[in-house]
PDB file of C-alpha atoms in Angstrom:
ATOM      1  CA  MET A1472    -100.420  91.768  90.779  1.00  0.00           C
ATOM      2  CA  LYS A1473     -99.295  94.820  92.731  1.00  0.00           C
ATOM      3  CA  ARG A1474    -101.021  98.003  93.885  1.00  0.00           C
ATOM      4  CA  VAL A1475     -99.171 101.076  92.624  1.00  0.00           C
ATOM      5  CA  PHE A1476    -101.506 103.949  93.510  1.00  0.00           C
ATOM      6  CA  SER A1477    -104.604 104.800  95.514  1.00  0.00           C
ATOM      7  CA  ASP A1478    -106.520 108.063  95.499  1.00  0.00           C
ATOM      8  CA  PRO A1479    -110.005 109.325  96.347  1.00  0.00           C
ATOM      9  CA  SER A1480    -110.322 110.739  92.811  1.00  0.00           C
ATOM     10  CA  GLY A1481    -111.566 108.155  90.341  1.00  0.00           C
ATOM     11  CA  VAL A1482    -110.924 110.614  87.522  1.00  0.00           C
ATOM     12  CA  ARG A1483    -107.235 110.808  88.437  1.00  0.00           C
ATOM     13  CA  LEU A1484    -107.039 107.008  88.531  1.00  0.00           C
ATOM     14  CA  ASP A1485    -108.709 106.712  85.115  1.00  0.00           C
ATOM     15  CA  TYR A1486    -106.125 109.126  83.711  1.00  0.00           C
ATOM     16  CA  LEU A1487    -103.224 107.222  85.284  1.00  0.00           C
ATOM     17  CA  ALA A1488    -104.567 103.854  84.107  1.00  0.00           C
ATOM     18  CA  ALA A1489    -104.774 105.197  80.543  1.00  0.00           C
ATOM     19  CA  LEU A1490    -101.230 106.543  80.872  1.00  0.00           C
ATOM     20  CA  LEU A1491     -99.893 103.160  81.992  1.00  0.00           C
ATOM     21  CA  ARG A1492    -101.743 101.340  79.218  1.00  0.00           C
ATOM     22  CA  ASP A1493    -100.326 103.802  76.671  1.00  0.00           C
ATOM     23  CA  HIS A1494     -96.868 102.774  77.894  1.00  0.00           C
ATOM     24  CA  GLY A1495     -97.634  99.064  77.523  1.00  0.00           C
ATOM     25  CA  ILE A1496     -98.287  98.326  81.202  1.00  0.00           C
ATOM     26  CA  ALA A1497    -101.305  96.108  81.839  1.00  0.00           C
ATOM     27  CA  CYS A1498    -103.302  97.420  84.783  1.00  0.00           C
ATOM     28  CA  LEU A1499    -106.721  97.444  86.385  1.00  0.00           C
ATOM     29  CA  LEU A1500    -108.758  99.572  88.766  1.00  0.00           C
ATOM     30  CA  ARG A1501    -110.204  98.147  91.979  1.00  0.00           C
ATOM     31  CA  ASN A1502    -112.527  99.453  94.711  1.00  0.00           C
ATOM     32  CA  GLN A1503    -114.297 101.849  92.374  1.00  0.00           C
ATOM     33  CA  LEU A1504    -117.679 101.234  93.979  1.00  0.00           C
ATOM     34  CA  LEU A1505    -116.830 101.070  97.684  1.00  0.00           C
ATOM     35  CA  GLY A1506    -118.038 104.591  98.465  1.00  0.00           C
ATOM     36  CA  GLY A1507    -121.106 103.057 100.104  1.00  0.00           C
ATOM     37  CA  GLY A1508    -118.856 101.864 102.917  1.00  0.00           C
ATOM     38  CA  ALA A1509    -118.011 105.426 103.933  1.00  0.00           C
ATOM     39  CA  GLY A1510    -118.483 105.853 107.660  1.00  0.00           C
ATOM     40  CA  GLU A1511    -118.257 102.118 108.318  1.00  0.00           C
ATOM     41  CA  LEU A1512    -114.774 101.569 106.886  1.00  0.00           C
ATOM     42  CA  PRO A1513    -111.600 103.639 107.196  1.00  0.00           C
ATOM     43  CA  PRO A1514    -111.565 106.305 104.453  1.00  0.00           C
ATOM     44  CA  THR A1515    -108.356 105.131 102.798  1.00  0.00           C
ATOM     45  CA  GLU A1516    -109.679 101.556 102.628  1.00  0.00           C
ATOM     46  CA  ILE A1517    -112.472 102.569 100.255  1.00  0.00           C
ATOM     47  CA  TRP A1518    -110.349 104.681  97.903  1.00  0.00           C
ATOM     48  CA  PRO A1519    -110.136 103.345  94.354  1.00  0.00           C
ATOM     49  CA  GLU A1520    -106.835 101.608  93.622  1.00  0.00           C
ATOM     50  CA  LEU A1521    -104.649 101.177  90.550  1.00  0.00           C
ATOM     51  CA  TRP A1522    -102.942  97.799  90.215  1.00  0.00           C
ATOM     52  CA  VAL A1523    -100.418  96.519  87.666  1.00  0.00           C
ATOM     53  CA  LEU A1524    -100.858  92.916  86.573  1.00  0.00           C
ATOM     54  CA  GLU A1525     -97.136  92.124  86.476  1.00  0.00           C
ATOM     55  CA  ASP A1526     -95.140  92.845  89.649  1.00  0.00           C
ATOM     56  CA  GLY A1527     -92.095  93.625  87.511  1.00  0.00           C
ATOM     57  CA  ASP A1528     -93.916  96.588  85.956  1.00  0.00           C
ATOM     58  CA  ALA A1529     -94.468  98.266  89.336  1.00  0.00           C
ATOM     59  CA  PRO A1530     -91.222 100.326  89.437  1.00  0.00           C
ATOM     60  CA  ARG A1531     -91.749 101.677  85.920  1.00  0.00           C
ATOM     61  CA  ALA A1532     -95.424 102.357  86.654  1.00  0.00           C
ATOM     62  CA  GLY A1533     -94.468 104.208  89.834  1.00  0.00           C
ATOM     63  CA  ALA A1534     -92.003 106.371  87.925  1.00  0.00           C
ATOM     64  CA  LEU A1535     -94.592 107.198  85.243  1.00  0.00           C
ATOM     65  CA  ILE A1536     -97.179 108.077  87.895  1.00  0.00           C
ATOM     66  CA  GLU A1537     -94.737 110.287  89.781  1.00  0.00           C
ATOM     67  CA  GLN A1538     -93.774 112.076  86.579  1.00  0.00           C
ATOM     68  CA  ALA A1539     -97.433 112.591  85.619  1.00  0.00           C
ATOM     69  CA  LEU A1540     -98.347 114.028  89.013  1.00  0.00           C
ATOM     70  CA  THR A1541     -95.342 116.325  89.299  1.00  0.00           C
ATOM     71  CA  VAL A1542     -96.334 119.882  88.522  1.00  0.00           C
ATOM     72  CA  THR A1543     -93.885 121.458  86.154  1.00  0.00           C
ATOM     73  CA  GLY A1544     -93.927 124.957  84.878  1.00  0.00           C
ATOM     74  CA  PRO A1545     -92.240 128.304  85.014  1.00  0.00           C
ATOM     75  CA  GLY A1546     -93.612 129.195  88.463  1.00  0.00           C
ATOM     76  CA  PRO A1547     -94.760 132.571  89.752  1.00  0.00           C
ATOM     77  CA  TRP A1548     -93.615 135.625  87.817  1.00  0.00           C
ATOM     78  CA  THR A1549     -93.248 139.353  88.308  1.00  0.00           C
ATOM     79  CA  CYS A1550     -95.047 141.691  85.932  1.00  0.00           C
ATOM     80  CA  PRO A1551     -92.500 143.806  84.019  1.00  0.00           C
ATOM     81  CA  ALA A1552     -94.982 146.697  83.745  1.00  0.00           C
ATOM     82  CA  CYS A1553     -96.176 147.149  87.320  1.00  0.00           C
ATOM     83  CA  GLY A1554     -93.924 144.881  89.418  1.00  0.00           C
ATOM     84  CA  GLU A1555     -96.845 142.840  90.804  1.00  0.00           C
ATOM     85  CA  ARG A1556     -96.202 139.179  91.701  1.00  0.00           C
ATOM     86  CA  VAL A1557     -98.482 136.881  89.671  1.00  0.00           C
ATOM     87  CA  ASP A1558     -99.176 133.179  90.318  1.00  0.00           C
ATOM     88  CA  GLU A1559     -97.875 130.668  87.783  1.00  0.00           C
ATOM     89  CA  GLY A1560    -101.306 129.766  86.424  1.00  0.00           C
ATOM     90  CA  PHE A1561    -101.898 133.204  84.938  1.00  0.00           C
ATOM     91  CA  GLY A1562    -100.661 134.377  81.560  1.00  0.00           C
ATOM     92  CA  GLN A1563    -101.677 137.953  82.211  1.00  0.00           C
ATOM     93  CA  CYS A1564    -101.083 140.283  85.159  1.00  0.00           C
ATOM     94  CA  TRP A1565    -104.191 140.523  87.307  1.00  0.00           C
ATOM     95  CA  SER A1566    -103.332 144.105  88.261  1.00  0.00           C
ATOM     96  CA  CYS A1567    -102.500 145.864  84.989  1.00  0.00           C
ATOM     97  CA  GLY A1568    -103.411 143.325  82.289  1.00  0.00           C
ATOM     98  CA  LYS A1569     -99.884 143.041  80.817  1.00  0.00           C
ATOM     99  CA  GLU A1570     -99.196 139.682  79.120  1.00  0.00           C
ATOM    100  CA  ARG A1571     -96.685 137.317  80.701  1.00  0.00           C
ATOM    101  CA  PRO A1572     -93.251 137.660  79.059  1.00  0.00           C
ATOM    102  CA  GLU A1573     -91.835 134.596  77.318  1.00  0.00           C
TER     103      GLU A1573
END
C-alpha cells in the first residue's frame, strides 16, 4: 500500500478516488476523521490521504492525479469589440457583454 495524495479537501480526495477506481486502480481514503486533532497535531498530519493498494499502481495513479488537477483551457482573452482583457473563466466580456470568440 502506498500513499499517492494528501489534501485538506475531502471532496477533492473523493473525486480522485473515484477517478482511480474508474481506471481500475484499487484505492482507499485514510484520515478522513482526524479533524478533531487540529491544534494538537501538525496540520498536514491530519489531512485526508489517498492510498493505492498495490505499490505498482502508484506511478500510474500519480500521473492520473496530476492530469486531473492540471487546469487546461484557452486562458485569458481579449474582447474583439472593446479590447478589454477578460479572465479565462468568462465566456462574455464583463465590460461590453460581447460573447467570447471561438
